[in-house]
C-alpha positions as a LaTeX table, in Angstrom:
\begin{tabular}{lrrr}
\hline
Residue & $x$ (\AA) & $y$ (\AA) & $z$ (\AA) \\
\hline
Unk1 & 16.39 & 39.46 & $-0.94$ \\
Unk2 & 17.27 & 41.02 & $-4.29$ \\
Unk3 & 21.02 & 41.67 & $-4.40$ \\
Unk4 & 22.17 & 39.27 & $-1.68$ \\
Unk5 & 23.66 & 36.37 & $-2.89$ \\
Unk6 & 22.28 & 32.82 & $-1.79$ \\
Unk7 & 24.57 & 30.76 & 1.24 \\
Unk8 & 25.67 & 27.48 & 0.25 \\
Unk9 & 23.19 & 25.72 & 2.91 \\
Unk10 & 20.38 & 28.02 & 1.16 \\
Unk11 & 21.42 & 26.55 & $-2.42$ \\
Unk12 & 21.89 & 23.12 & $-1.13$ \\
Unk13 & 18.61 & 23.04 & 0.86 \\
Unk14 & 15.92 & 21.46 & $-1.26$ \\
Unk15 & 12.74 & 23.62 & $-1.65$ \\
Unk16 & 9.72 & 22.82 & 0.34 \\
Unk17 & 7.44 & 20.22 & $-1.52$ \\
Unk18 & 4.47 & 21.08 & $-2.90$ \\
Unk19 & 1.13 & 18.65 & $-2.70$ \\
Unk20 & $-1.58$ & 18.08 & $-4.99$ \\
Unk21 & $-5.31$ & 18.27 & $-3.60$ \\
Unk22 & $-6.79$ & 14.29 & $-3.45$ \\
Unk23 & $-8.93$ & 13.93 & $-6.73$ \\
Unk24 & $-12.43$ & 13.01 & $-6.34$ \\
Unk25 & $-12.82$ & 10.04 & $-7.37$ \\
Unk26 & $-8.93$ & 8.44 & $-7.33$ \\
Unk27 & $-8.10$ & 6.00 & $-10.19$ \\
Unk28 & $-4.95$ & 4.68 & $-9.77$ \\
Unk29 & $-2.18$ & 2.58 & $-11.05$ \\
Unk30 & 0.80 & 0.82 & $-9.22$ \\
Unk31 & 4.30 & 1.45 & $-10.32$ \\
Unk32 & 7.37 & $-0.39$ & $-8.55$ \\
Unk33 & 10.30 & 1.45 & $-7.67$ \\
Unk34 & 12.59 & $-0.01$ & $-10.31$ \\
Unk35 & 9.79 & 1.05 & $-12.99$ \\
Unk36 & 9.65 & 4.66 & $-11.48$ \\
Unk37 & 13.53 & 4.75 & $-11.57$ \\
Unk38 & 13.19 & 3.52 & $-15.14$ \\
Unk39 & 12.68 & 6.84 & $-17.42$ \\
Unk40 & 11.32 & 5.12 & $-20.66$ \\
Unk41 & 8.93 & 2.60 & $-18.56$ \\
Unk42 & 7.85 & 5.11 & $-16.16$ \\
Unk43 & 6.80 & 7.50 & $-19.24$ \\
Unk44 & 4.65 & 4.83 & $-20.90$ \\
Unk45 & 2.59 & 4.85 & $-17.41$ \\
Unk46 & 2.42 & 8.73 & $-17.28$ \\
Unk47 & 1.28 & 8.50 & $-21.07$ \\
Unk48 & $-1.26$ & 6.10 & $-20.28$ \\
Unk49 & $-2.52$ & 8.22 & $-17.39$ \\
Unk50 & $-2.44$ & 11.17 & $-19.60$ \\
Unk51 & $-4.80$ & 9.69 & $-22.54$ \\
Unk52 & $-7.42$ & 7.48 & $-20.08$ \\
Unk53 & $-9.21$ & 8.38 & $-16.71$ \\
Unk54 & $-6.04$ & 7.31 & $-14.49$ \\
Unk55 & $-5.35$ & 10.33 & $-12.06$ \\
Unk56 & $-3.30$ & 8.99 & $-9.36$ \\
Unk57 & 0.12 & 6.61 & $-9.16$ \\
Unk58 & 1.05 & 4.12 & $-6.35$ \\
Unk59 & 4.63 & 4.20 & $-6.29$ \\
Unk60 & 6.78 & 1.91 & $-3.93$ \\
Unk61 & 8.71 & 3.80 & $-1.29$ \\
Unk62 & 9.58 & 0.34 & 0.84 \\
Unk63 & 8.90 & $-2.73$ & $-0.83$ \\
Unk64 & 8.79 & $-6.21$ & 0.21 \\
Unk65 & 12.07 & $-6.66$ & 0.22 \\
Unk66 & 12.42 & $-3.62$ & 2.89 \\
Unk67 & 14.59 & $-1.46$ & 0.12 \\
Unk68 & 13.84 & 2.17 & 0.52 \\
Unk69 & 14.00 & 3.36 & $-3.08$ \\
Unk70 & 15.57 & 6.64 & $-2.53$ \\
Unk71 & 18.49 & 8.13 & $-0.29$ \\
Unk72 & 17.47 & 8.99 & 2.83 \\
Unk73 & 18.76 & 11.37 & 5.35 \\
Unk74 & 16.96 & 10.85 & 8.79 \\
Unk75 & 19.38 & 9.35 & 11.10 \\
Unk76 & 17.28 & 6.35 & 12.25 \\
Unk77 & 16.72 & 5.53 & 8.61 \\
Unk78 & 20.49 & 5.92 & 7.68 \\
Unk79 & 21.29 & 3.25 & 10.58 \\
Unk80 & 19.46 & 0.61 & 9.01 \\
Unk81 & 21.38 & 1.30 & 5.95 \\
Unk82 & 18.01 & 0.11 & 3.95 \\
Unk83 & 18.00 & 2.69 & 1.37 \\
Unk84 & 19.10 & 2.23 & $-2.64$ \\
Unk85 & 19.34 & 4.82 & $-5.19$ \\
Unk86 & 16.49 & 3.19 & $-7.46$ \\
Unk87 & 14.95 & 6.37 & $-8.12$ \\
Unk88 & 17.43 & 8.90 & $-8.57$ \\
Unk89 & 15.26 & 11.92 & $-9.13$ \\
Unk90 & 12.34 & 11.46 & $-7.03$ \\
Unk91 & 11.71 & 14.75 & $-6.43$ \\
Unk92 & 11.66 & 15.92 & $-9.89$ \\
Unk93 & 9.63 & 13.08 & $-11.13$ \\
Unk94 & 6.99 & 13.81 & $-8.23$ \\
Unk95 & 7.18 & 17.39 & $-9.40$ \\
Unk96 & 6.41 & 16.06 & $-13.22$ \\
Unk97 & 3.62 & 13.93 & $-12.18$ \\
Unk98 & 2.34 & 17.19 & $-9.94$ \\
Unk99 & 2.53 & 18.99 & $-12.90$ \\
Unk100 & 0.38 & 16.74 & $-15.18$ \\
Unk101 & $-2.27$ & 16.74 & $-12.36$ \\
Unk102 & $-1.41$ & 13.35 & $-11.34$ \\
Unk103 & $-1.66$ & 12.67 & $-7.53$ \\
Unk104 & 0.77 & 10.46 & $-6.24$ \\
Unk105 & 0.65 & 7.96 & $-3.55$ \\
Unk106 & 3.85 & 6.67 & $-1.78$ \\
Unk107 & 3.49 & 3.19 & $-0.81$ \\
Unk108 & 5.34 & 1.57 & 2.21 \\
Unk109 & 5.59 & $-2.02$ & 3.40 \\
Unk110 & 5.72 & $-2.13$ & 7.08 \\
Unk111 & 6.11 & $-5.35$ & 9.04 \\
Unk112 & 7.31 & $-7.52$ & 6.16 \\
Unk113 & 10.68 & $-6.04$ & 6.27 \\
Unk114 & 13.74 & $-8.07$ & 5.90 \\
Unk115 & 16.40 & $-5.57$ & 5.67 \\
Unk116 & 14.93 & $-4.13$ & 9.23 \\
Unk117 & 15.02 & $-7.68$ & 10.48 \\
Unk118 & 18.68 & $-8.31$ & 9.48 \\
Unk119 & 19.73 & $-4.80$ & 11.34 \\
Unk120 & 17.76 & $-5.16$ & 13.94 \\
Unk121 & 17.01 & $-8.56$ & 14.87 \\
Unk122 & 15.79 & $-7.66$ & 18.26 \\
Unk123 & 12.37 & $-6.37$ & 16.66 \\
Unk124 & 11.85 & $-9.32$ & 14.34 \\
Unk125 & 9.33 & $-12.35$ & 14.47 \\
Unk126 & 11.27 & $-15.27$ & 15.57 \\
Unk127 & 10.75 & $-19.23$ & 15.67 \\
Unk128 & 9.39 & $-20.42$ & 18.85 \\
Unk129 & 12.07 & $-23.44$ & 19.06 \\
Unk130 & 15.54 & $-21.61$ & 19.07 \\
Unk131 & 14.75 & $-17.64$ & 18.89 \\
Unk132 & 16.27 & $-17.04$ & 15.42 \\
Unk133 & 14.71 & $-15.11$ & 12.90 \\
Unk134 & 11.46 & $-16.57$ & 11.68 \\
Unk135 & 10.80 & $-16.50$ & 7.77 \\
Unk136 & 7.92 & $-16.99$ & 6.16 \\
Unk137 & 7.27 & $-19.43$ & 2.75 \\
Unk138 & 9.06 & $-16.91$ & 0.46 \\
Unk139 & 12.03 & $-16.87$ & 3.01 \\
Unk140 & 11.17 & $-13.30$ & 4.22 \\
Unk141 & 11.50 & $-12.05$ & 7.69 \\
Unk142 & 9.09 & $-9.79$ & 9.51 \\
Unk143 & 9.17 & $-7.37$ & 12.55 \\
Unk144 & 6.89 & $-7.83$ & 15.25 \\
Unk145 & 3.91 & $-5.70$ & 14.98 \\
Unk146 & 4.52 & $-4.28$ & 18.83 \\
Unk147 & 7.98 & $-3.18$ & 18.50 \\
Unk148 & 7.83 & 0.52 & 19.23 \\
Unk149 & 11.30 & 1.17 & 17.63 \\
Unk150 & 9.84 & $-0.35$ & 14.23 \\
Unk151 & 6.98 & 2.10 & 14.48 \\
Unk152 & 9.35 & 5.16 & 14.78 \\
Unk153 & 11.09 & 3.65 & 11.81 \\
Unk154 & 7.75 & 3.84 & 9.66 \\
Unk155 & 7.03 & 7.06 & 10.94 \\
Unk156 & 10.38 & 8.54 & 10.07 \\
Unk157 & 10.21 & 7.22 & 6.41 \\
Unk158 & 6.77 & 8.50 & 6.14 \\
Unk159 & 7.70 & 12.17 & 7.18 \\
Unk160 & 10.76 & 11.74 & 4.72 \\
Unk161 & 8.55 & 10.63 & 2.11 \\
Unk162 & 6.10 & 13.26 & 2.45 \\
Unk163 & 8.68 & 15.94 & 2.76 \\
Unk164 & 9.94 & 14.41 & $-0.83$ \\
Unk165 & 6.43 & 15.07 & $-2.25$ \\
Unk166 & 4.39 & 12.04 & $-2.03$ \\
Unk167 & 0.82 & 13.62 & $-1.61$ \\
Unk168 & $-0.32$ & 10.32 & 0.49 \\
Unk169 & 1.20 & 7.60 & 2.41 \\
Unk170 & $-0.21$ & 4.27 & 1.99 \\
Unk171 & 0.71 & 1.56 & 4.27 \\
Unk172 & 0.94 & $-2.33$ & 3.46 \\
Unk173 & 1.55 & $-5.45$ & 5.48 \\
Unk174 & 0.06 & $-3.79$ & 7.98 \\
Unk175 & $-0.77$ & $-7.15$ & 9.80 \\
Unk176 & 0.86 & $-10.21$ & 11.17 \\
Unk177 & 2.23 & $-12.89$ & 9.25 \\
Unk178 & $-0.15$ & $-15.63$ & 7.50 \\
Unk179 & 2.02 & $-18.18$ & 5.85 \\
Unk180 & 5.15 & $-20.24$ & 6.62 \\
Unk181 & 5.58 & $-22.51$ & 9.40 \\
Unk182 & 3.00 & $-20.87$ & 11.83 \\
Unk183 & 3.54 & $-23.65$ & 14.60 \\
Unk184 & 6.66 & $-22.37$ & 15.43 \\
Unk185 & 6.72 & $-18.71$ & 15.48 \\
Unk186 & 6.75 & $-16.43$ & 18.55 \\
Unk187 & 6.76 & $-12.56$ & 19.00 \\
Unk188 & 8.98 & $-11.16$ & 21.29 \\
Unk189 & 7.05 & $-8.02$ & 21.69 \\
Unk190 & 3.46 & $-8.57$ & 20.87 \\
Unk191 & 3.54 & $-11.59$ & 23.21 \\
Unk192 & $-0.03$ & $-13.10$ & 23.60 \\
Unk193 & $-1.73$ & $-9.85$ & 23.35 \\
Unk194 & $-4.74$ & $-9.55$ & 20.93 \\
Unk195 & $-3.27$ & $-8.76$ & 17.86 \\
Unk196 & $-6.31$ & $-6.53$ & 16.49 \\
Unk197 & $-5.58$ & $-4.40$ & 20.03 \\
Unk198 & $-1.83$ & $-4.40$ & 18.97 \\
Unk199 & $-2.58$ & $-3.07$ & 15.43 \\
Unk200 & $-5.34$ & $-0.62$ & 16.86 \\
Unk201 & $-2.60$ & 0.82 & 18.78 \\
Unk202 & 0.08 & 0.96 & 15.63 \\
Unk203 & $-2.62$ & 2.73 & 13.63 \\
Unk204 & $-3.35$ & 5.18 & 16.37 \\
Unk205 & 0.34 & 5.99 & 16.42 \\
Unk206 & 0.81 & 6.78 & 12.96 \\
Unk207 & $-2.48$ & 8.95 & 12.68 \\
Unk208 & $-1.09$ & 10.93 & 15.73 \\
Unk209 & 2.46 & 11.41 & 14.21 \\
Unk210 & 1.37 & 11.89 & 10.63 \\
Unk211 & $-2.14$ & 13.69 & 10.34 \\
Unk212 & $-0.63$ & 16.79 & 12.02 \\
Unk213 & 1.60 & 17.31 & 9.10 \\
Unk214 & $-1.18$ & 17.11 & 6.90 \\
Unk215 & $-0.45$ & 13.67 & 5.24 \\
Unk216 & $-3.35$ & 11.56 & 3.81 \\
Unk217 & $-2.96$ & 8.20 & 5.09 \\
Unk218 & $-4.19$ & 4.99 & 3.73 \\
Unk219 & $-3.94$ & 1.25 & 4.44 \\
Unk220 & $-4.11$ & $-1.94$ & 2.45 \\
Unk221 & $-6.17$ & $-4.82$ & 3.99 \\
Unk222 & $-6.65$ & $-8.47$ & 3.19 \\
Unk223 & $-9.80$ & $-8.36$ & 0.65 \\
Unk224 & $-11.87$ & $-11.01$ & 2.75 \\
Unk225 & $-11.61$ & $-8.35$ & 5.80 \\
Unk226 & $-15.07$ & $-7.02$ & 4.17 \\
Unk227 & $-16.78$ & $-10.27$ & 4.32 \\
Unk228 & $-15.15$ & $-11.79$ & 7.88 \\
Unk229 & $-15.69$ & $-10.55$ & 11.17 \\
Unk230 & $-12.78$ & $-12.02$ & 12.93 \\
Unk231 & $-9.64$ & $-10.97$ & 12.29 \\
Unk232 & $-8.37$ & $-13.68$ & 9.98 \\
Unk233 & $-5.48$ & $-14.63$ & 12.35 \\
Unk234 & $-3.67$ & $-11.28$ & 10.91 \\
Unk235 & $-5.04$ & $-8.96$ & 13.17 \\
Unk236 & $-7.10$ & $-6.72$ & 10.44 \\
Unk237 & $-10.65$ & $-5.97$ & 11.22 \\
Unk238 & $-12.47$ & $-3.75$ & 8.83 \\
Unk239 & $-13.73$ & $-1.43$ & 11.53 \\
Unk240 & $-10.56$ & $-0.74$ & 13.15 \\
Unk241 & $-8.73$ & 0.46 & 10.20 \\
Unk242 & $-11.72$ & 2.85 & 9.24 \\
Unk243 & $-10.99$ & 4.93 & 12.68 \\
Unk244 & $-7.72$ & 5.73 & 11.87 \\
Unk245 & $-6.87$ & 6.11 & 7.82 \\
Unk246 & $-8.41$ & 8.36 & 5.60 \\
Unk247 & $-8.84$ & 5.35 & 3.38 \\
Unk248 & $-8.81$ & 1.80 & 3.82 \\
Unk249 & $-7.97$ & $-0.23$ & 0.73 \\
Unk250 & $-9.48$ & $-3.77$ & 0.61 \\
Unk251 & $-7.39$ & $-6.15$ & $-2.10$ \\
Unk252 & $-10.34$ & $-7.76$ & $-3.61$ \\
Unk253 & $-8.48$ & $-9.56$ & $-6.39$ \\
Unk254 & $-10.83$ & $-12.08$ & $-7.09$ \\
Unk255 & $-7.81$ & $-14.54$ & $-7.67$ \\
Unk256 & $-7.07$ & $-14.86$ & $-4.00$ \\
Unk257 & $-10.62$ & $-15.97$ & $-2.91$ \\
Unk258 & $-10.94$ & $-19.58$ & $-2.01$ \\
Unk259 & $-12.39$ & $-22.24$ & $-4.30$ \\
Unk260 & $-16.21$ & $-22.25$ & $-3.21$ \\
Unk261 & $-16.53$ & $-18.86$ & $-2.25$ \\
Unk262 & $-20.27$ & $-17.94$ & $-2.89$ \\
Unk263 & $-20.40$ & $-21.53$ & $-4.38$ \\
Unk264 & $-17.80$ & $-20.75$ & $-7.06$ \\
Unk265 & $-15.71$ & $-23.23$ & $-8.68$ \\
Unk266 & $-13.03$ & $-20.64$ & $-9.79$ \\
Unk267 & $-13.75$ & $-17.03$ & $-8.20$ \\
Unk268 & $-10.83$ & $-15.68$ & $-10.41$ \\
Unk269 & $-13.47$ & $-16.38$ & $-13.30$ \\
Unk270 & $-16.25$ & $-14.28$ & $-11.83$ \\
Unk271 & $-14.69$ & $-10.81$ & $-11.11$ \\
Unk272 & $-18.17$ & $-8.70$ & $-10.73$ \\
Unk273 & $-19.52$ & $-11.27$ & $-8.64$ \\
Unk274 & $-16.61$ & $-11.42$ & $-6.00$ \\
Unk275 & $-16.31$ & $-7.86$ & $-5.92$ \\
Unk276 & $-20.04$ & $-6.97$ & $-5.92$ \\
Unk277 & $-20.44$ & $-9.00$ & $-3.11$ \\
Unk278 & $-17.48$ & $-8.01$ & $-0.92$ \\
Unk279 & $-17.71$ & $-4.31$ & $-1.32$ \\
Unk280 & $-21.80$ & $-4.72$ & $-0.31$ \\
Unk281 & $-20.72$ & $-6.32$ & 2.70 \\
Unk282 & $-17.93$ & $-3.37$ & 3.09 \\
Unk283 & $-20.46$ & $-0.59$ & 2.35 \\
Unk284 & $-22.86$ & $-1.96$ & 5.25 \\
Unk285 & $-19.75$ & $-2.22$ & 7.62 \\
Unk286 & $-18.75$ & 1.54 & 6.57 \\
Unk287 & $-22.33$ & 2.85 & 6.81 \\
Unk288 & $-21.17$ & 6.18 & 8.29 \\
Unk289 & $-17.78$ & 6.76 & 6.26 \\
Unk290 & $-18.36$ & 4.77 & 2.86 \\
Unk291 & $-16.22$ & 7.28 & 1.40 \\
Unk292 & $-13.14$ & 5.78 & 3.18 \\
Unk293 & $-13.04$ & 2.31 & 1.07 \\
Unk294 & $-11.22$ & 2.70 & $-1.76$ \\
Unk295 & $-10.30$ & $-0.81$ & $-3.11$ \\
Unk296 & $-7.15$ & $-2.47$ & $-5.30$ \\
Unk297 & $-8.32$ & $-4.14$ & $-8.35$ \\
Unk298 & $-6.60$ & $-7.22$ & $-10.30$ \\
Unk299 & $-5.12$ & $-6.24$ & $-13.48$ \\
Unk300 & $-3.25$ & $-9.57$ & $-13.95$ \\
Unk301 & $-3.46$ & $-13.07$ & $-14.86$ \\
Unk302 & $-3.80$ & $-15.40$ & $-12.11$ \\
Unk303 & $-6.65$ & $-18.11$ & $-11.80$ \\
Unk304 & $-7.64$ & $-16.87$ & $-15.23$ \\
Unk305 & $-6.61$ & $-14.68$ & $-18.30$ \\
Unk306 & $-7.99$ & $-11.17$ & $-17.62$ \\
Unk307 & $-9.19$ & $-9.32$ & $-20.57$ \\
Unk308 & $-9.97$ & $-5.86$ & $-20.88$ \\
Unk309 & $-14.15$ & $-6.80$ & $-20.03$ \\
Unk310 & $-12.84$ & $-8.55$ & $-17.13$ \\
Unk311 & $-11.20$ & $-5.51$ & $-15.77$ \\
Unk312 & $-13.97$ & $-3.22$ & $-16.28$ \\
Unk313 & $-16.38$ & $-5.44$ & $-14.63$ \\
Unk314 & $-14.47$ & $-4.90$ & $-11.41$ \\
Unk315 & $-14.95$ & $-1.26$ & $-11.98$ \\
Unk316 & $-18.33$ & $-1.64$ & $-12.31$ \\
Unk317 & $-18.87$ & $-3.83$ & $-9.21$ \\
Unk318 & $-17.39$ & $-0.93$ & $-7.32$ \\
Unk319 & $-19.75$ & 1.42 & $-8.86$ \\
Unk320 & $-22.52$ & $-0.54$ & $-8.21$ \\
Unk321 & $-21.47$ & $-1.11$ & $-4.76$ \\
Unk322 & $-21.45$ & 2.40 & $-3.97$ \\
Unk323 & $-18.04$ & 3.50 & $-4.16$ \\
Unk324 & $-16.31$ & 5.96 & $-6.98$ \\
Unk325 & $-12.58$ & 5.13 & $-6.38$ \\
Unk326 & $-10.30$ & 2.36 & $-7.17$ \\
Unk327 & $-6.44$ & 1.15 & $-7.69$ \\
Unk328 & $-5.04$ & $-1.20$ & $-10.37$ \\
Unk329 & $-2.48$ & $-3.86$ & $-9.38$ \\
Unk330 & $-0.21$ & $-5.47$ & $-11.74$ \\
Unk331 & 3.23 & $-6.65$ & $-10.65$ \\
Unk332 & 4.56 & $-6.26$ & $-13.94$ \\
Unk333 & 3.25 & $-2.73$ & $-14.24$ \\
Unk334 & 1.65 & $-3.49$ & $-17.71$ \\
Unk335 & $-2.09$ & $-2.28$ & $-17.37$ \\
Unk336 & $-4.82$ & $-3.14$ & $-20.06$ \\
Unk337 & $-5.50$ & 0.33 & $-21.70$ \\
Unk338 & $-8.76$ & $-0.89$ & $-23.49$ \\
Unk339 & $-10.08$ & $-1.40$ & $-19.59$ \\
Unk340 & $-9.83$ & 2.19 & $-19.54$ \\
Unk341 & $-11.99$ & 5.26 & $-20.63$ \\
Unk342 & $-10.27$ & 7.79 & $-22.46$ \\
Unk343 & $-10.50$ & 11.63 & $-21.39$ \\
\hline
\end{tabular}
């Protein structure tokens, strides 16, 4: 009101975040929280988006380490002590991206979470032999996917992130562990329940809590969920994800497919063939909602040196399979500009 001074509370309260409309199609690149907090590096990626077809970025909110990339205020989140100030100006950075018309997706690593496992070992996957916290081959601890308090932690983080300005919430590691000593593993909360049923319940909970606030929801799935009918022993079944999320993103990185997949001695060297076959199967299985498939593509060297032509071949496979959107992954966040169309 004109002529009335603002109170300290009003001055301190952040203004409500505005959200961009989902672009169609989405063409995204991934950005770690460290890069997002490094002005020069992130500006390189923003400039790349401005001069190419890229119209979205995926930024880590919580990564594989369980670290939350910015300060949080929710008491449940604060109690775990997992946040660092990696992106001090997260609100301002998202606003700048929005001003440039760049859609912002926040990635949350869910059940691979060493920070939460340390703070709450009662929620963790444990060793069957002695009940100690189980760790995978990389030494990382996991949360039991049926632990309800971990669900609440995830939703609290998602809601706070949406309030900060993220347009979409992307959930990764929404699965059971797959590597490490699988002969000495136990799930205190899941017990002997069917893994797919555990994840189905979790996905339903996410949707019930987050869709009412207007958030767009997506989940990352193993690439072979498009071709396998079983749950790969991790609980992920493509059709289950499609029920609850706005988008399911199979990680169809050719380098992650086994030798002799489709008879190929090195699937990494044949990106078009791998992705076309995988996404053809995804299209058939998502026949009523094919628009919900948005794959992750490979822009990193593993199994083969990835040239611009090889990156572009993956995009062409996406289009030839009947899809329009994709996201590029490179853990070092250095993307092949020559693979991208200029605007």
